[in-house]
Coordinates of C-alpha atoms in Angstrom, one line a residue:
N1 CA 132.1 142.2 139.4
I2 CA 129.1 144.5 138.6
F3 CA 126.9 144.1 135.4
S4 CA 124.7 147.0 134.0
P5 CA 123.1 146.3 130.6
S6 CA 122.7 149.8 129.3
T7 CA 122.5 153.1 130.7
S8 CA 121.7 155.3 127.8
T9 CA 119.2 153.5 125.8
A10 CA 116.7 151.0 127.0
K11 CA 117.5 147.2 125.8
T12 CA 115.7 144.1 126.3
L13 CA 118.0 141.0 127.4
T14 CA 116.6 137.4 127.2
T15 CA 118.3 134.5 129.2
F16 CA 117.4 131.1 130.3
D17 CA 118.4 130.6 133.7
M18 CA 119.8 133.8 135.8
R19 CA 122.4 133.4 138.1
I20 CA 123.8 136.4 140.0
A21 CA 127.2 136.2 142.0
G22 CA 128.1 139.9 141.9
S23 CA 126.0 143.0 141.5
M24 CA 123.5 143.6 138.8
Y25 CA 122.0 147.1 138.0
L26 CA 119.0 146.7 135.7
D27 CA 118.7 150.4 135.0
A28 CA 115.6 151.1 132.5
N29 CA 116.2 147.9 130.8
T30 CA 113.8 144.6 130.6
L31 CA 115.4 141.3 131.5
K32 CA 113.4 138.2 130.3
V33 CA 114.1 135.1 132.4
G34 CA 113.2 131.8 130.5
A35 CA 113.8 129.5 133.9
S36 CA 114.7 130.0 137.1
W37 CA 116.3 132.9 139.3
R38 CA 119.4 132.9 141.6
N39 CA 120.7 135.6 143.4
L40 CA 123.7 135.2 145.5
G41 CA 125.1 138.7 145.1
G42 CA 123.0 141.9 144.7
F43 CA 120.2 142.9 142.2
T44 CA 118.9 146.5 141.9
P45 CA 116.0 147.1 139.6
N46 CA 116.1 150.7 139.2
T47 CA 113.3 151.4 136.8
G48 CA 113.4 148.4 134.8
T49 CA 111.4 145.3 134.4
L50 CA 111.9 141.7 134.8
V51 CA 109.8 139.2 132.9
F52 CA 109.5 135.5 134.0
N53 CA 108.7 133.8 130.5
A54 CA 108.9 130.3 131.3
T55 CA 106.5 128.1 129.3
T56 CA 106.9 124.9 131.0
S57 CA 107.7 123.1 134.5
T58 CA 108.3 124.8 138.0
R59 CA 111.0 127.4 138.1
T60 CA 112.2 128.8 141.4
I61 CA 112.6 132.3 142.4
D62 CA 115.8 132.4 145.0
N63 CA 117.6 135.3 146.8
T64 CA 119.0 133.0 149.5
G65 CA 122.4 134.7 150.9
A66 CA 121.9 138.0 148.4
A67 CA 122.9 141.2 149.9
T68 CA 120.2 143.0 148.1
S69 CA 117.2 141.3 146.3
T70 CA 114.3 143.7 146.2
F71 CA 112.5 143.8 142.6
G72 CA 110.8 146.4 140.7
N73 CA 108.5 145.9 138.0
V74 CA 107.9 141.8 137.5
T75 CA 105.6 140.3 135.1
F76 CA 104.9 136.6 135.5
G77 CA 104.1 135.2 132.0
E78 CA 104.5 136.6 128.5
A79 CA 102.1 134.0 126.5
A80 CA 100.0 131.0 127.2
T81 CA 102.1 129.1 129.5
V82 CA 102.0 126.0 132.1
A83 CA 104.8 127.4 134.1
T84 CA 104.9 127.5 138.1
W85 CA 106.9 130.2 139.4
S86 CA 107.8 129.0 143.1
F87 CA 109.1 131.3 145.7
S88 CA 112.3 129.9 147.9
T89 CA 112.5 133.1 149.8
P90 CA 110.5 136.3 150.6
F91 CA 109.3 138.2 147.7
V92 CA 109.6 142.1 147.7
A93 CA 108.8 144.4 144.6
T94 CA 108.7 148.1 144.7
G95 CA 107.1 148.3 141.3
T96 CA 104.1 147.0 139.5
V97 CA 103.6 143.0 139.9
A98 CA 101.5 141.6 136.9
M99 CA 100.5 137.9 137.3
N100 CA 99.7 137.5 133.4
Y101 CA 100.0 133.9 132.6
G102 CA 101.0 130.6 134.5
T103 CA 100.8 130.2 138.3
T104 CA 102.5 132.2 140.7
S105 CA 103.0 130.3 143.9
P106 CA 104.6 131.9 147.1
G107 CA 104.2 128.8 149.4
T108 CA 105.6 129.6 153.0
Q109 CA 107.3 132.7 151.7
S110 CA 106.0 136.3 152.3
M111 CA 104.8 138.8 149.4
T112 CA 105.6 142.5 150.4
L113 CA 104.4 144.9 147.5
S114 CA 104.5 148.7 147.2
G115 CA 103.3 149.1 143.8
D116 CA 100.1 148.0 141.8
L117 CA 99.0 144.2 141.8
S118 CA 97.1 142.9 138.7
I119 CA 96.3 139.3 137.8
G120 CA 95.6 138.9 134.3
V121 CA 92.7 137.0 133.0
N122 CA 94.9 133.9 132.3
G123 CA 96.8 134.5 135.4
T124 CA 96.6 132.1 138.6
F125 CA 97.6 132.5 142.0
S126 CA 98.3 129.5 144.3
K127 CA 98.2 130.9 147.6
G128 CA 100.4 129.6 150.4
S129 CA 100.4 130.1 154.3
A130 CA 102.4 133.4 154.4
T131 CA 100.9 136.9 153.9
T132 CA 100.9 139.3 151.1
T133 CA 101.5 142.8 152.4
F134 CA 100.7 146.2 150.5
S135 CA 103.4 148.2 152.1
G136 CA 104.6 151.9 151.2
T137 CA 103.3 155.3 151.2
Q138 CA 101.7 155.4 147.8
S139 CA 98.1 154.8 146.5
K140 CA 98.1 151.7 144.6
T141 CA 95.6 149.5 142.8
W142 CA 94.8 145.7 143.3
T143 CA 93.0 144.2 140.2
D144 CA 92.0 140.6 139.4
S145 CA 90.6 140.0 135.8
T146 CA 90.3 136.4 136.4
A147 CA 86.5 135.1 136.3
A148 CA 86.4 133.1 139.6
K149 CA 88.9 135.6 141.2
Q150 CA 92.1 134.3 142.7
D151 CA 92.3 133.6 146.3
L152 CA 95.4 136.0 147.8
G153 CA 95.4 134.2 151.1
N154 CA 96.3 136.3 154.0
V155 CA 96.4 140.0 152.8
S156 CA 97.6 143.1 155.1
I157 CA 97.3 146.8 154.3
S158 CA 100.5 147.8 156.2
G159 CA 102.3 150.8 154.8
T160 CA 102.4 154.5 155.9
A161 CA 99.2 156.0 155.3
K162 CA 98.9 153.7 152.4
T163 CA 95.9 153.5 150.4
V164 CA 94.8 150.5 148.4
A165 CA 92.1 150.7 145.8
L166 CA 90.5 147.6 144.2
G167 CA 90.5 147.6 140.3
S168 CA 88.0 144.8 140.2
S169 CA 86.4 142.3 142.5
V170 CA 88.8 140.3 144.4
R171 CA 89.3 137.4 146.8
A172 CA 91.3 136.6 150.1
T173 CA 91.3 134.3 152.9
N174 CA 91.9 136.9 155.5
I175 CA 92.2 141.0 155.5
N176 CA 94.1 143.0 157.9
I177 CA 94.0 146.7 157.6
V178 CA 96.6 148.1 159.7
A179 CA 95.7 151.3 161.6
G180 CA 96.5 154.5 159.4
N181 CA 95.9 152.8 156.1
T182 CA 93.0 152.7 153.9
L183 CA 91.3 149.8 151.7
N184 CA 89.1 151.5 149.1
A185 CA 86.5 149.2 147.5
G186 CA 87.1 151.3 143.9
G187 CA 83.3 151.2 143.0
A188 CA 80.8 148.6 142.8
N189 CA 83.4 145.7 143.4
T190 CA 82.9 142.7 145.7
F191 CA 85.4 141.6 148.0
S192 CA 85.1 138.1 148.9
V193 CA 86.5 137.0 152.2
L194 CA 87.0 133.2 153.2
G195 CA 88.1 134.0 156.7
F196 CA 88.5 137.0 159.2
W197 CA 87.9 140.8 158.7
D198 CA 90.0 142.7 160.9
N199 CA 90.3 146.3 160.4
S200 CA 92.3 148.8 162.4
G201 CA 92.3 151.7 160.0
T202 CA 89.8 152.7 157.2
F203 CA 87.6 150.7 154.8
T204 CA 85.9 152.9 152.2
P205 CA 83.2 150.7 150.9
Q206 CA 81.8 153.0 147.8
T207 CA 79.1 150.8 146.3
G208 CA 80.7 147.8 146.8
T209 CA 79.9 144.3 148.5
V210 CA 81.8 142.6 151.2
A211 CA 80.8 138.8 150.8
F212 CA 81.5 136.5 153.5
I213 CA 81.9 133.2 152.1
A214 CA 83.5 130.9 154.9
T215 CA 82.6 127.5 155.0
S216 CA 83.4 126.8 158.7
S217 CA 83.0 128.3 162.1
S218 CA 84.5 131.1 164.5
K219 CA 85.5 133.8 161.8
T220 CA 85.6 137.1 163.3
I221 CA 84.8 140.6 161.9
N222 CA 86.0 143.6 163.0
Q223 CA 85.2 146.7 160.8
A224 CA 86.0 149.1 163.5
S225 CA 84.1 152.6 162.9
S226 CA 84.1 151.5 159.0
N227 CA 80.5 150.6 157.7
F228 CA 80.1 148.4 154.7
Y229 CA 77.8 149.2 152.0
N230 CA 76.5 146.1 150.9
T231 CA 77.2 142.7 152.7
T232 CA 76.5 139.2 152.3
F233 CA 77.0 135.9 154.2
N234 CA 76.9 133.1 151.6
G235 CA 79.2 130.3 153.0
V236 CA 77.6 126.8 153.4
G237 CA 78.3 125.8 157.3
G238 CA 80.2 129.2 158.0
A239 CA 79.7 131.0 161.1
W240 CA 80.7 134.9 162.0
R241 CA 81.2 136.7 165.1

């Protein structure tokens, strides 16, 4: 079975749980899911937007067994919520990912993002053990509007001549800039790093600060040929080499 909501005029569809056993084409429509996502068949995002707008409880996003499962534009949280979205499978998105409300919790599942990433002032990211990879070919932005800045965990800039520019100050555990790719500080932003810095590509410092805030020893810094602008070492008990 194939489901395509509307191909002429963009519509907004609302559901509680979403279960796909056939094939769904979102086209330019918006789909709002108030609980969990289960894709057993195929999902094609086209230019549409998927909004996870649960207001309570832990909800799962599970693509186990799906033939196609890449998301496009995804928004977590539409209004104030205590919901948590937990990933059961790797999360891949080609469009903008906005974590506006609630908690996004990948756990052991990786995230691969080709578009912009924004964390709203009321958004929370609960880092897991896997890696968030900025992939693709286009220049995109990483913005965190929270006061404390959310630790994105392990972060890799690994596309094809990919540039990721910071739209604000951000935080990560470890950062890896793969050869041929660029991380741009985007101005006077602060990049707080709790672990290691491994640069095999290009870091454009602008007038920003890289703040190393580890609280344990044996953290490595490989800046290659890219200089920092401002650098601080603020972690109590941290040691770098």
